[in-house]
Amino acid sequence: MEPVYRGLGRCVCCFWLAVAFDVIGLLVLLVGVFVNVFFYDLLIYAGAIVIFLSLVWWVFWYSGNIEVLPAELEDDVGLIKKDKDALGAITGAVRRLSSRVSTGIRNSFRRNLTAAGGPTVPNEPVVVVTMATLTPNERNLESSMECDDVMPHTTMETSPA
């Protein structure tokens, strides 16, 4: 037997958290507005933020109480009826085709991954690149040998203030 929910619905905890956040946020906000303290702006902002955060609990409460009939859930959770009509046959064929295509694509990605974790291309030559570290003197020497063009000196124009 299915339990009967009255009044607040299934998510009573979310409802009371939302109400508590609203009340606390409103109290903090009103203290910031009407009490003469030097940090009134902090209280106003904090109260507004707490009231805003109560929206999360209101959304949880509302979405937790949405009623969905089992007939509407059939397609979403895989409880598909075995229809004998043409639409059911077409739907089944499309589902099987979609499953085969997605499985084929998924398996092709799995086959191309090596043990090292990178994709491989069959019969592709492997290129090995060696790298060496250079000392600061060698870097300056090589950079001066590579570049013959010298960038002209430019000045920046400024407008008189």
XYZ file of C-alpha atoms in Angstrom:
161
model
C 0.000 0.000 0.000
C 1.305 3.416 -0.959
C 1.619 5.968 1.879
C -0.702 8.956 1.800
C 1.008 12.344 2.053
C -1.048 15.222 3.397
C -0.361 18.875 3.784
C 3.337 19.454 3.134
C 3.923 16.470 0.860
C 6.886 14.115 0.836
C 9.775 16.525 1.479
C 8.802 18.010 4.810
C 12.443 18.555 5.813
C 13.127 20.702 2.738
C 9.962 22.715 3.433
C 10.983 23.530 7.017
C 14.559 24.347 5.971
C 13.202 26.764 3.369
C 10.943 28.421 5.922
C 13.800 28.633 8.455
C 16.134 30.216 5.885
C 13.431 32.737 4.968
C 12.719 33.673 8.591
C 16.398 33.934 9.593
C 17.246 35.885 6.439
C 14.356 38.285 7.005
C 15.309 38.811 10.655
C 18.956 39.523 9.774
C 17.883 41.870 6.988
C 15.471 43.791 9.234
C 18.079 44.063 12.009
C 20.450 45.567 9.448
C 17.816 48.069 8.314
C 16.320 49.187 11.651
C 19.044 48.718 14.287
C 21.725 51.390 14.514
C 24.951 49.374 14.283
C 28.117 50.211 12.367
C 27.993 46.956 10.344
C 24.393 47.393 9.119
C 25.412 46.889 5.484
C 26.877 43.466 6.287
C 23.595 42.439 7.926
C 21.541 43.660 4.965
C 23.671 41.749 2.459
C 23.824 38.620 4.644
C 20.050 38.610 5.096
C 19.490 38.950 1.361
C 21.931 36.107 0.653
C 20.247 33.805 3.181
C 16.834 34.558 1.651
C 18.294 33.819 -1.787
C 19.714 30.501 -0.529
C 16.266 29.531 0.728
C 15.253 29.252 -2.925
C 17.359 26.102 -3.159
C 15.260 24.445 -0.451
C 12.016 25.648 -2.072
C 13.079 24.103 -5.380
C 13.974 20.822 -3.641
C 10.620 20.773 -1.861
C 8.658 21.564 -5.009
C 10.493 19.113 -7.278
C 10.294 16.383 -4.625
C 6.512 16.672 -4.576
C 5.903 16.414 -8.314
C 3.623 13.488 -9.022
C 4.435 11.420 -12.109
C 2.159 8.615 -13.183
C 3.796 5.235 -13.888
C 2.449 5.382 -17.447
C 4.464 8.559 -18.076
C 7.598 6.959 -16.595
C 7.506 3.924 -18.879
C 9.590 5.463 -21.635
C 12.075 7.176 -19.307
C 13.085 4.228 -17.158
C 12.947 1.464 -19.746
C 9.544 0.026 -18.900
C 8.490 -0.097 -22.530
C 5.231 -1.786 -23.378
C 5.292 -4.504 -25.972
C 2.953 -2.833 -28.438
C 1.755 -4.700 -31.480
C 1.006 -1.553 -33.490
C 3.215 0.003 -36.171
C 4.407 2.866 -33.960
C 5.692 0.434 -31.340
C 7.551 -1.551 -34.003
C 9.144 1.588 -35.446
C 10.131 2.795 -31.987
C 11.718 -0.555 -31.181
C 13.640 -0.605 -34.460
C 14.940 2.923 -33.902
C 16.038 2.027 -30.366
C 17.901 -1.078 -31.572
C 19.620 0.896 -34.360
C 20.594 3.660 -31.944
C 21.961 1.126 -29.468
C 24.035 -0.611 -32.164
C 25.499 2.658 -33.463
C 26.409 3.981 -30.012
C 27.896 0.617 -28.991
C 29.956 0.495 -32.199
C 31.295 4.002 -31.662
C 32.095 3.266 -28.006
C 33.894 0.038 -28.891
C 35.928 1.704 -31.649
C 37.274 4.211 -29.126
C 38.144 1.409 -26.722
C 40.040 -0.540 -29.391
C 42.173 2.462 -30.353
C 43.460 3.116 -26.852
C 46.827 1.636 -25.949
C 48.024 0.490 -22.582
C 49.832 3.816 -22.243
C 46.525 5.600 -22.472
C 46.923 7.308 -25.830
C 45.137 6.722 -29.123
C 47.038 4.855 -31.830
C 46.816 4.896 -35.596
C 47.735 1.600 -37.263
C 50.863 1.574 -39.506
C 51.783 5.102 -38.460
C 55.542 5.720 -38.070
C 56.615 6.734 -34.593
C 58.512 10.014 -34.373
C 60.964 10.340 -31.515
C 61.894 13.848 -30.428
C 64.913 14.353 -28.205
C 65.187 17.434 -26.082
C 68.119 18.846 -24.185
C 68.347 21.525 -21.555
C 70.413 24.596 -22.292
C 72.277 26.823 -19.910
C 71.461 30.545 -20.031
C 74.668 31.275 -22.015
C 73.817 28.645 -24.629
C 70.286 30.028 -24.969
C 71.559 33.529 -25.669
C 74.101 32.207 -28.147
C 71.541 30.130 -30.044
C 68.931 32.875 -30.089
C 71.458 35.312 -31.560
C 72.428 32.786 -34.251
C 68.855 32.013 -35.310
C 67.532 35.510 -35.746
C 69.231 37.916 -38.149
C 66.416 40.445 -38.224
C 66.468 43.082 -35.541
C 63.244 44.669 -34.441
C 63.343 48.452 -34.847
C 63.088 50.558 -31.737
C 59.674 52.145 -31.364
C 58.479 54.898 -29.099
C 55.131 55.240 -27.457
C 53.126 58.344 -28.113
C 51.186 59.857 -25.254
C 48.722 62.680 -25.338
C 49.325 65.732 -23.147
C 47.214 65.571 -20.039
